[in-house]
mmCIF file of C-alpha atoms in Angstrom:
data_model
loop_
_atom_site.group_PDB
_atom_site.id
_atom_site.type_symbol
_atom_site.label_atom_id
_atom_site.label_comp_id
_atom_site.label_asym_id
_atom_site.label_seq_id
_atom_site.Cartn_x
_atom_site.Cartn_y
_atom_site.Cartn_z
ATOM 1 C CA MET A 1 109.931 89.609 123.449
ATOM 2 C CA ARG A 2 106.240 90.574 123.185
ATOM 3 C CA LEU A 3 105.132 92.547 120.138
ATOM 4 C CA LEU A 4 102.689 95.444 120.505
ATOM 5 C CA ASN A 5 101.523 97.072 117.295
ATOM 6 C CA PHE A 6 99.954 100.455 118.041
ATOM 7 C CA GLY A 7 98.625 100.967 114.556
ATOM 8 C CA SER A 8 95.956 101.853 112.067
ATOM 9 C CA LEU A 9 92.797 99.945 111.219
ATOM 10 C CA ASN A 10 91.389 100.797 107.798
ATOM 11 C CA ILE A 11 88.801 99.704 105.301
ATOM 12 C CA ASP A 12 90.395 99.418 101.851
ATOM 13 C CA LYS A 13 88.173 100.292 98.895
ATOM 14 C CA VAL A 14 89.984 98.928 95.859
ATOM 15 C CA TYR A 15 89.314 99.965 92.275
ATOM 16 C CA ARG A 16 90.906 98.052 89.405
ATOM 17 C CA VAL A 17 91.795 100.513 86.623
ATOM 18 C CA PRO A 18 93.669 100.272 83.301
ATOM 19 C CA HIS A 19 95.978 103.084 84.519
ATOM 20 C CA PHE A 20 96.072 105.641 87.325
ATOM 21 C CA VAL A 21 93.606 108.451 86.770
ATOM 22 C CA ARG A 22 95.300 111.594 85.437
ATOM 23 C CA PRO A 23 94.479 115.231 86.326
ATOM 24 C CA GLY A 24 91.199 116.215 84.698
ATOM 25 C CA GLU A 25 90.513 112.631 83.565
ATOM 26 C CA THR A 26 87.484 110.466 84.357
ATOM 27 C CA ILE A 27 87.831 106.717 83.841
ATOM 28 C CA SER A 28 85.669 103.702 84.602
ATOM 29 C CA SER A 29 86.794 101.125 87.128
ATOM 30 C CA GLU A 30 86.963 97.564 85.859
ATOM 31 C CA SER A 31 86.009 96.211 89.302
ATOM 32 C CA PHE A 32 85.473 97.196 92.940
ATOM 33 C CA GLN A 33 86.322 95.245 96.081
ATOM 34 C CA CYS A 34 86.304 96.061 99.796
ATOM 35 C CA PHE A 35 89.052 94.638 102.006
ATOM 36 C CA PRO A 36 90.299 94.996 105.584
ATOM 37 C CA GLY A 37 93.495 97.027 105.642
ATOM 38 C CA GLY A 38 95.556 99.789 107.166
ATOM 39 C CA LYS A 39 99.316 99.490 107.615
ATOM 40 C CA GLY A 40 98.834 98.681 111.285
ATOM 41 C CA LEU A 41 96.326 95.891 110.691
ATOM 42 C CA ASN A 42 98.310 94.474 107.759
ATOM 43 C CA GLN A 43 101.543 94.359 109.722
ATOM 44 C CA SER A 44 99.857 92.747 112.730
ATOM 45 C CA VAL A 45 98.304 90.101 110.484
ATOM 46 C CA ALA A 46 101.664 89.432 108.821
ATOM 47 C CA ALA A 47 103.530 89.094 112.125
ATOM 48 C CA ALA A 48 100.820 86.838 113.565
ATOM 49 C CA ARG A 49 100.708 84.636 110.459
ATOM 50 C CA ALA A 50 104.477 84.399 110.757
ATOM 51 C CA GLY A 51 103.909 82.767 114.143
ATOM 52 C CA CYS A 52 104.503 85.707 116.490
ATOM 53 C CA GLN A 53 102.283 86.558 119.493
ATOM 54 C CA VAL A 54 100.982 90.001 118.474
ATOM 55 C CA TYR A 55 98.954 92.477 120.517
ATOM 56 C CA HIS A 56 97.197 95.188 118.524
ATOM 57 C CA ALA A 57 96.125 98.572 119.870
ATOM 58 C CA GLY A 58 94.240 101.308 118.037
ATOM 59 C CA THR A 59 90.784 102.754 117.538
ATOM 60 C CA VAL A 60 88.174 101.476 115.105
ATOM 61 C CA GLY A 61 84.827 103.041 114.207
ATOM 62 C CA GLN A 62 81.396 101.515 114.642
ATOM 63 C CA ASP A 63 81.549 100.337 111.028
ATOM 64 C CA GLY A 64 84.783 98.405 111.515
ATOM 65 C CA GLU A 65 83.772 95.231 113.364
ATOM 66 C CA PHE A 66 84.843 93.037 110.467
ATOM 67 C CA LEU A 67 88.396 94.381 110.822
ATOM 68 C CA LEU A 68 88.545 92.977 114.341
ATOM 69 C CA GLU A 69 87.337 89.633 113.069
ATOM 70 C CA VAL A 70 90.209 89.504 110.571
ATOM 71 C CA LEU A 71 92.697 90.164 113.365
ATOM 72 C CA ARG A 72 91.154 87.444 115.529
ATOM 73 C CA GLU A 73 91.191 84.904 112.711
ATOM 74 C CA SER A 74 94.887 85.618 112.122
ATOM 75 C CA GLY A 75 95.717 85.030 115.776
ATOM 76 C CA VAL A 76 96.169 88.672 116.848
ATOM 77 C CA ASP A 77 95.263 89.562 120.448
ATOM 78 C CA ILE A 78 92.831 92.512 120.224
ATOM 79 C CA ARG A 79 92.135 93.120 123.914
ATOM 80 C CA TYR A 80 93.628 96.636 123.634
ATOM 81 C CA VAL A 81 91.657 97.729 120.547
ATOM 82 C CA ARG A 82 88.794 100.098 121.344
ATOM 83 C CA LYS A 83 85.778 101.323 119.422
ATOM 84 C CA GLY A 84 85.401 105.056 118.832
ATOM 85 C CA SER A 85 82.391 107.131 117.869
ATOM 86 C CA GLY A 86 83.663 108.205 114.449
ATOM 87 C CA VAL A 87 84.050 106.613 111.046
ATOM 88 C CA THR A 88 86.685 103.922 110.606
ATOM 89 C CA GLY A 89 89.765 105.055 108.712
ATOM 90 C CA HIS A 90 89.683 104.056 105.094
ATOM 91 C CA ALA A 91 91.698 104.099 101.896
ATOM 92 C CA LEU A 92 90.750 104.588 98.264
ATOM 93 C CA ILE A 93 93.140 102.426 96.257
ATOM 94 C CA GLN A 94 93.704 102.380 92.517
ATOM 95 C CA VAL A 95 95.307 99.165 91.281
ATOM 96 C CA ALA A 96 96.528 99.475 87.692
ATOM 97 C CA ASP A 97 96.760 96.570 85.262
ATOM 98 C CA SER A 98 100.534 96.750 85.762
ATOM 99 C CA GLY A 99 100.047 95.703 89.399
ATOM 100 C CA GLU A 100 101.141 99.078 90.801
ATOM 101 C CA ASN A 101 98.929 100.904 93.293
ATOM 102 C CA SER A 102 98.047 104.496 94.215
ATOM 103 C CA ILE A 103 96.406 105.250 97.570
ATOM 104 C CA ILE A 104 94.409 108.078 99.200
ATOM 105 C CA LEU A 105 94.012 107.780 102.989
ATOM 106 C CA PHE A 106 91.346 109.145 105.345
ATOM 107 C CA GLY A 107 92.463 108.796 108.962
ATOM 108 C CA GLY A 108 89.032 108.598 110.630
ATOM 109 C CA SER A 109 89.051 106.808 113.984
ATOM 110 C CA ASN A 110 92.811 106.242 113.759
ATOM 111 C CA TYR A 111 93.130 109.844 114.914
ATOM 112 C CA GLU A 112 91.015 109.391 118.064
ATOM 113 C CA ASN A 113 93.788 107.902 120.246
ATOM 114 C CA ASP A 114 94.024 110.139 123.323
ATOM 115 C CA SER A 115 96.874 110.319 125.825
ATOM 116 C CA ASP A 116 95.052 108.403 128.576
ATOM 117 C CA TYR A 117 94.322 105.507 126.226
ATOM 118 C CA VAL A 118 97.931 105.359 125.057
ATOM 119 C CA ASP A 119 99.149 105.309 128.675
ATOM 120 C CA GLN A 120 96.685 102.550 129.626
ATOM 121 C CA VAL A 121 97.947 100.330 126.821
ATOM 122 C CA LEU A 122 101.656 100.956 127.357
ATOM 123 C CA GLU A 123 101.301 100.227 131.095
ATOM 124 C CA GLN A 124 100.939 96.565 130.128
ATOM 125 C CA PHE A 125 104.329 96.434 128.377
ATOM 126 C CA GLY A 126 107.876 97.148 129.368
ATOM 127 C CA GLU A 127 111.598 96.812 128.819
ATOM 128 C CA GLY A 128 112.571 94.492 125.980
ATOM 129 C CA ASP A 129 109.119 94.348 124.409
ATOM 130 C CA LEU A 130 108.811 95.384 120.763
ATOM 131 C CA LEU A 131 106.637 98.379 119.814
ATOM 132 C CA MET A 132 105.679 98.564 116.142
ATOM 133 C CA LEU A 133 104.531 101.937 114.762
ATOM 134 C CA GLN A 134 103.485 103.545 111.459
ATOM 135 C CA ASN A 135 102.469 107.105 110.576
ATOM 136 C CA GLU A 136 98.736 106.455 110.149
ATOM 137 C CA MET A 137 97.643 107.661 113.602
ATOM 138 C CA ASN A 138 97.629 110.828 115.680
ATOM 139 C CA ASP A 139 100.382 111.811 118.132
ATOM 140 C CA LEU A 140 102.906 109.343 116.740
ATOM 141 C CA ASP A 141 105.760 111.262 118.350
ATOM 142 C CA GLN A 142 104.174 110.942 121.808
ATOM 143 C CA VAL A 143 103.560 107.196 121.462
ATOM 144 C CA LEU A 144 107.136 106.752 120.256
ATOM 145 C CA LYS A 145 108.585 108.727 123.182
ATOM 146 C CA LYS A 146 106.435 106.966 125.786
ATOM 147 C CA GLY A 147 107.396 103.561 124.437
ATOM 148 C CA ALA A 148 111.071 104.492 124.517
ATOM 149 C CA LEU A 149 110.801 105.700 128.132
ATOM 150 C CA LYS A 150 109.474 102.270 129.082
ATOM 151 C CA GLY A 151 112.514 100.637 127.508
ATOM 152 C CA MET A 152 110.643 99.108 124.592
ATOM 153 C CA LYS A 153 112.451 98.376 121.341
ATOM 154 C CA ILE A 154 110.795 100.368 118.570
ATOM 155 C CA MET A 155 110.252 99.397 114.950
ATOM 156 C CA LEU A 156 109.025 102.314 112.826
ATOM 157 C CA ASN A 157 107.630 102.291 109.310
ATOM 158 C CA PRO A 158 107.623 106.038 108.414
ATOM 159 C CA SER A 159 104.674 105.813 106.042
ATOM 160 C CA PRO A 160 102.986 107.909 104.898
ATOM 161 C CA MET A 161 105.870 110.357 105.069
ATOM 162 C CA ASP A 162 105.044 113.952 106.026
ATOM 163 C CA GLU A 163 106.870 117.051 107.234
ATOM 164 C CA LYS A 164 106.105 116.386 110.900
ATOM 165 C CA LEU A 165 107.616 112.915 110.785
ATOM 166 C CA ALA A 166 110.620 114.139 108.807
ATOM 167 C CA SER A 167 111.416 116.564 111.640
ATOM 168 C CA MET A 168 111.098 114.011 114.483
ATOM 169 C CA ASP A 169 114.054 112.824 116.516
ATOM 170 C CA LEU A 170 114.183 109.095 115.743
ATOM 171 C CA SER A 171 117.242 108.285 117.828
ATOM 172 C CA CYS A 172 115.190 105.930 120.029
ATOM 173 C CA VAL A 173 114.110 103.796 117.048
ATOM 174 C CA SER A 174 115.759 100.370 116.917
ATOM 175 C CA TRP A 175 114.580 99.369 113.416
ATOM 176 C CA LEU A 176 113.574 101.748 110.631
ATOM 177 C CA MET A 177 111.684 100.036 107.788
ATOM 178 C CA LEU A 178 111.330 102.296 104.746
ATOM 179 C CA ASN A 179 111.256 102.379 100.951
ATOM 180 C CA GLU A 180 113.253 104.517 98.503
ATOM 181 C CA THR A 181 110.653 107.302 98.356
ATOM 182 C CA GLU A 182 110.619 107.628 102.133
ATOM 183 C CA GLY A 183 114.403 107.368 102.203
ATOM 184 C CA LYS A 184 114.733 110.297 99.808
ATOM 185 C CA ALA A 185 112.294 112.381 101.859
ATOM 186 C CA MET A 186 114.310 111.732 105.024
ATOM 187 C CA THR A 187 117.798 112.228 103.581
ATOM 188 C CA GLY A 188 117.547 114.119 100.293
ATOM 189 C CA GLU A 189 119.474 111.264 98.670
ATOM 190 C CA GLU A 190 118.286 109.028 95.818
ATOM 191 C CA VAL A 191 121.021 106.359 95.652
ATOM 192 C CA PRO A 192 120.234 103.529 98.125
ATOM 193 C CA GLU A 193 123.772 103.363 99.483
ATOM 194 C CA GLN A 194 123.768 107.097 100.160
ATOM 195 C CA ILE A 195 120.370 106.895 101.876
ATOM 196 C CA LEU A 196 121.764 104.217 104.172
ATOM 197 C CA ASN A 197 124.967 106.156 104.798
ATOM 198 C CA VAL A 198 123.079 109.266 105.877
ATOM 199 C CA LEU A 199 120.675 107.405 108.168
ATOM 200 C CA THR A 200 123.262 105.156 109.816
ATOM 201 C CA GLU A 201 125.558 108.129 110.449
ATOM 202 C CA ARG A 202 122.677 110.208 111.833
ATOM 203 C CA TYR A 203 121.423 107.352 114.025
ATOM 204 C CA PRO A 204 124.362 105.042 114.853
ATOM 205 C CA GLY A 205 122.223 102.809 117.097
ATOM 206 C CA MET A 206 119.563 102.198 114.467
ATOM 207 C CA GLU A 207 119.177 99.249 112.091
ATOM 208 C CA VAL A 208 117.839 100.430 108.723
ATOM 209 C CA ILE A 209 116.037 98.190 106.245
ATOM 210 C CA LEU A 210 115.569 99.888 102.865
ATOM 211 C CA THR A 211 113.203 98.088 100.490
ATOM 212 C CA LEU A 212 113.903 98.451 96.763
ATOM 213 C CA GLY A 213 110.931 96.799 95.053
ATOM 214 C CA GLU A 214 112.066 94.393 92.345
ATOM 215 C CA GLU A 215 115.671 94.908 93.487
ATOM 216 C CA GLY A 216 114.960 93.419 96.907
ATOM 217 C CA CYS A 217 116.243 95.301 99.936
ATOM 218 C CA VAL A 218 119.415 96.271 101.743
ATOM 219 C CA TYR A 219 120.093 96.288 105.480
ATOM 220 C CA GLY A 220 122.356 98.823 107.113
ATOM 221 C CA PHE A 221 123.755 99.052 110.640
ATOM 222 C CA GLN A 222 126.746 101.333 111.134
ATOM 223 C CA LYS A 223 129.188 100.099 108.438
ATOM 224 C CA LEU A 224 127.531 96.709 107.902
ATOM 225 C CA ARG A 225 125.500 96.155 104.703
ATOM 226 C CA ILE A 226 123.491 93.035 103.829
ATOM 227 C CA LYS A 227 121.636 92.714 100.526
ATOM 228 C CA GLN A 228 118.561 90.541 100.054
ATOM 229 C CA LYS A 229 117.279 89.689 96.585
ATOM 230 C CA ALA A 230 113.618 89.822 95.601
ATOM 231 C CA TYR A 231 112.070 86.577 94.393
ATOM 232 C CA ALA A 232 110.765 86.661 90.810
ATOM 233 C CA VAL A 233 106.967 86.318 90.644
ATOM 234 C CA LYS A 234 104.129 87.639 88.505
ATOM 235 C CA ALA A 235 102.798 90.618 90.473
ATOM 236 C CA VAL A 236 99.023 91.027 90.611
ATOM 237 C CA ASP A 237 98.700 93.582 93.440
ATOM 238 C CA THR A 238 101.604 95.145 95.363
ATOM 239 C CA THR A 239 99.416 96.860 97.996
ATOM 240 C CA ALA A 240 100.530 94.697 100.935
ATOM 241 C CA ALA A 241 104.107 93.990 99.834
ATOM 242 C CA GLY A 242 105.784 96.381 102.250
ATOM 243 C CA ASP A 243 103.498 95.543 105.187
ATOM 244 C CA THR A 244 104.009 91.816 104.692
ATOM 245 C CA PHE A 245 107.773 92.326 104.623
ATOM 246 C CA THR A 246 107.684 94.485 107.761
ATOM 247 C CA GLY A 247 105.424 92.135 109.724
ATOM 248 C CA TYR A 248 107.457 89.054 108.895
ATOM 249 C CA PHE A 249 110.719 90.829 109.682
ATOM 250 C CA ALA A 250 109.260 91.963 113.027
ATOM 251 C CA ALA A 251 108.238 88.407 113.864
ATOM 252 C CA ALA A 252 111.718 87.140 113.046
ATOM 253 C CA ALA A 253 113.283 89.923 115.131
ATOM 254 C CA ALA A 254 111.037 89.015 118.076
ATOM 255 C CA GLU A 255 112.236 85.409 117.732
ATOM 256 C CA GLY A 256 115.845 86.597 117.814
ATOM 257 C CA LYS A 257 116.679 85.292 114.345
ATOM 258 C CA PRO A 258 119.866 86.502 112.610
ATOM 259 C CA VAL A 259 119.362 89.420 110.227
ATOM 260 C CA ASP A 260 120.023 87.426 107.050
ATOM 261 C CA GLU A 261 117.409 84.822 108.019
ATOM 262 C CA ALA A 262 114.887 87.528 108.908
ATOM 263 C CA LEU A 263 115.415 89.273 105.565
ATOM 264 C CA SER A 264 115.048 86.046 103.597
ATOM 265 C CA LEU A 265 111.850 85.066 105.407
ATOM 266 C CA ALA A 266 110.345 88.528 104.874
ATOM 267 C CA ALA A 267 111.305 88.589 101.188
ATOM 268 C CA ARG A 268 109.694 85.203 100.532
ATOM 269 C CA ALA A 269 106.491 86.228 102.321
ATOM 270 C CA SER A 270 106.324 89.485 100.372
ATOM 271 C CA ALA A 271 106.830 87.644 97.071
ATOM 272 C CA ILE A 272 103.830 85.426 97.761
ATOM 273 C CA ALA A 273 101.663 88.377 98.849
ATOM 274 C CA VAL A 274 102.048 90.282 95.566
ATOM 275 C CA THR A 275 100.700 87.333 93.566
ATOM 276 C CA ARG A 276 97.294 87.836 95.229
ATOM 277 C CA GLU A 277 94.734 90.630 95.239
ATOM 278 C CA GLY A 278 93.945 92.685 98.314
ATOM 279 C CA ALA A 279 95.929 93.766 101.347
ATOM 280 C CA SER A 280 95.604 91.650 104.500
ATOM 281 C CA VAL A 281 93.849 88.838 102.615
ATOM 282 C CA SER A 282 96.950 88.401 100.430
ATOM 283 C CA ILE A 283 99.368 87.861 103.334
ATOM 284 C CA PRO A 284 100.588 84.241 103.500
ATOM 285 C CA TRP A 285 100.831 81.991 106.537
ATOM 286 C CA ARG A 286 104.293 80.795 107.534
ATOM 287 C CA ARG A 287 103.508 77.198 106.541
ATOM 288 C CA GLU A 288 103.036 78.374 102.935
ATOM 289 C CA ILE A 289 106.506 79.906 102.912
ATOM 290 C CA MET A 290 108.269 76.977 104.512
#
């Protein structure tokens, strides 16, 4: 199974703050750092560092060459990435002393993917290949539908959640990777078990992985439920926790590993990532986990 990640490429501008800025408040940042990021890039890096052959597609601006270098160094095949004329997508990230983060996104070149480009990339893939998607690019619904028509297995991380995504028909999605906030937005439910019940009844062919932060995660497929604990660590920066989990799970799925093994591998990788600052730079290599 080949893995194609049609995803975002962002520059993360990270500000360390004592607490998240409140309405009407001005605070001073304790530090500033610039990192490669974007959910697409992070997840590709995670899957590649997990040992999977990953192909990345997406558009980067003229100021984003260093993002491509990060992908190369992690072992990601970037032959399908193209350079656009606009500004690279970027994120303004507040990281509080508690380790929690708050993020503002600007899509930039991630929203320059036209239909012809999407078709050219998907022509190189087919039935049984894995297509990884997030909601940080334009025309997500069209990419999803075109991938499904080619018989690709689709893994979707519905982040950031918006009204358009909430109204999409996701019946062609094989794996849905989401957190509690996204689960509530999609189902109206707050209790994890109820979120899973709604989604697995709505989409009986879909495997749902609901991440629960410090409580770990729970997997749902039809009536089956598998819980995975989170490993206790001292969190420094949780920015890449979800992306690390998703990328490692995708790599394990591409290898054909059983669900419980895939969940355990992803949970261990995510635990290591949150002990380090930054997004993609915090993602561990598989040898560190083993």
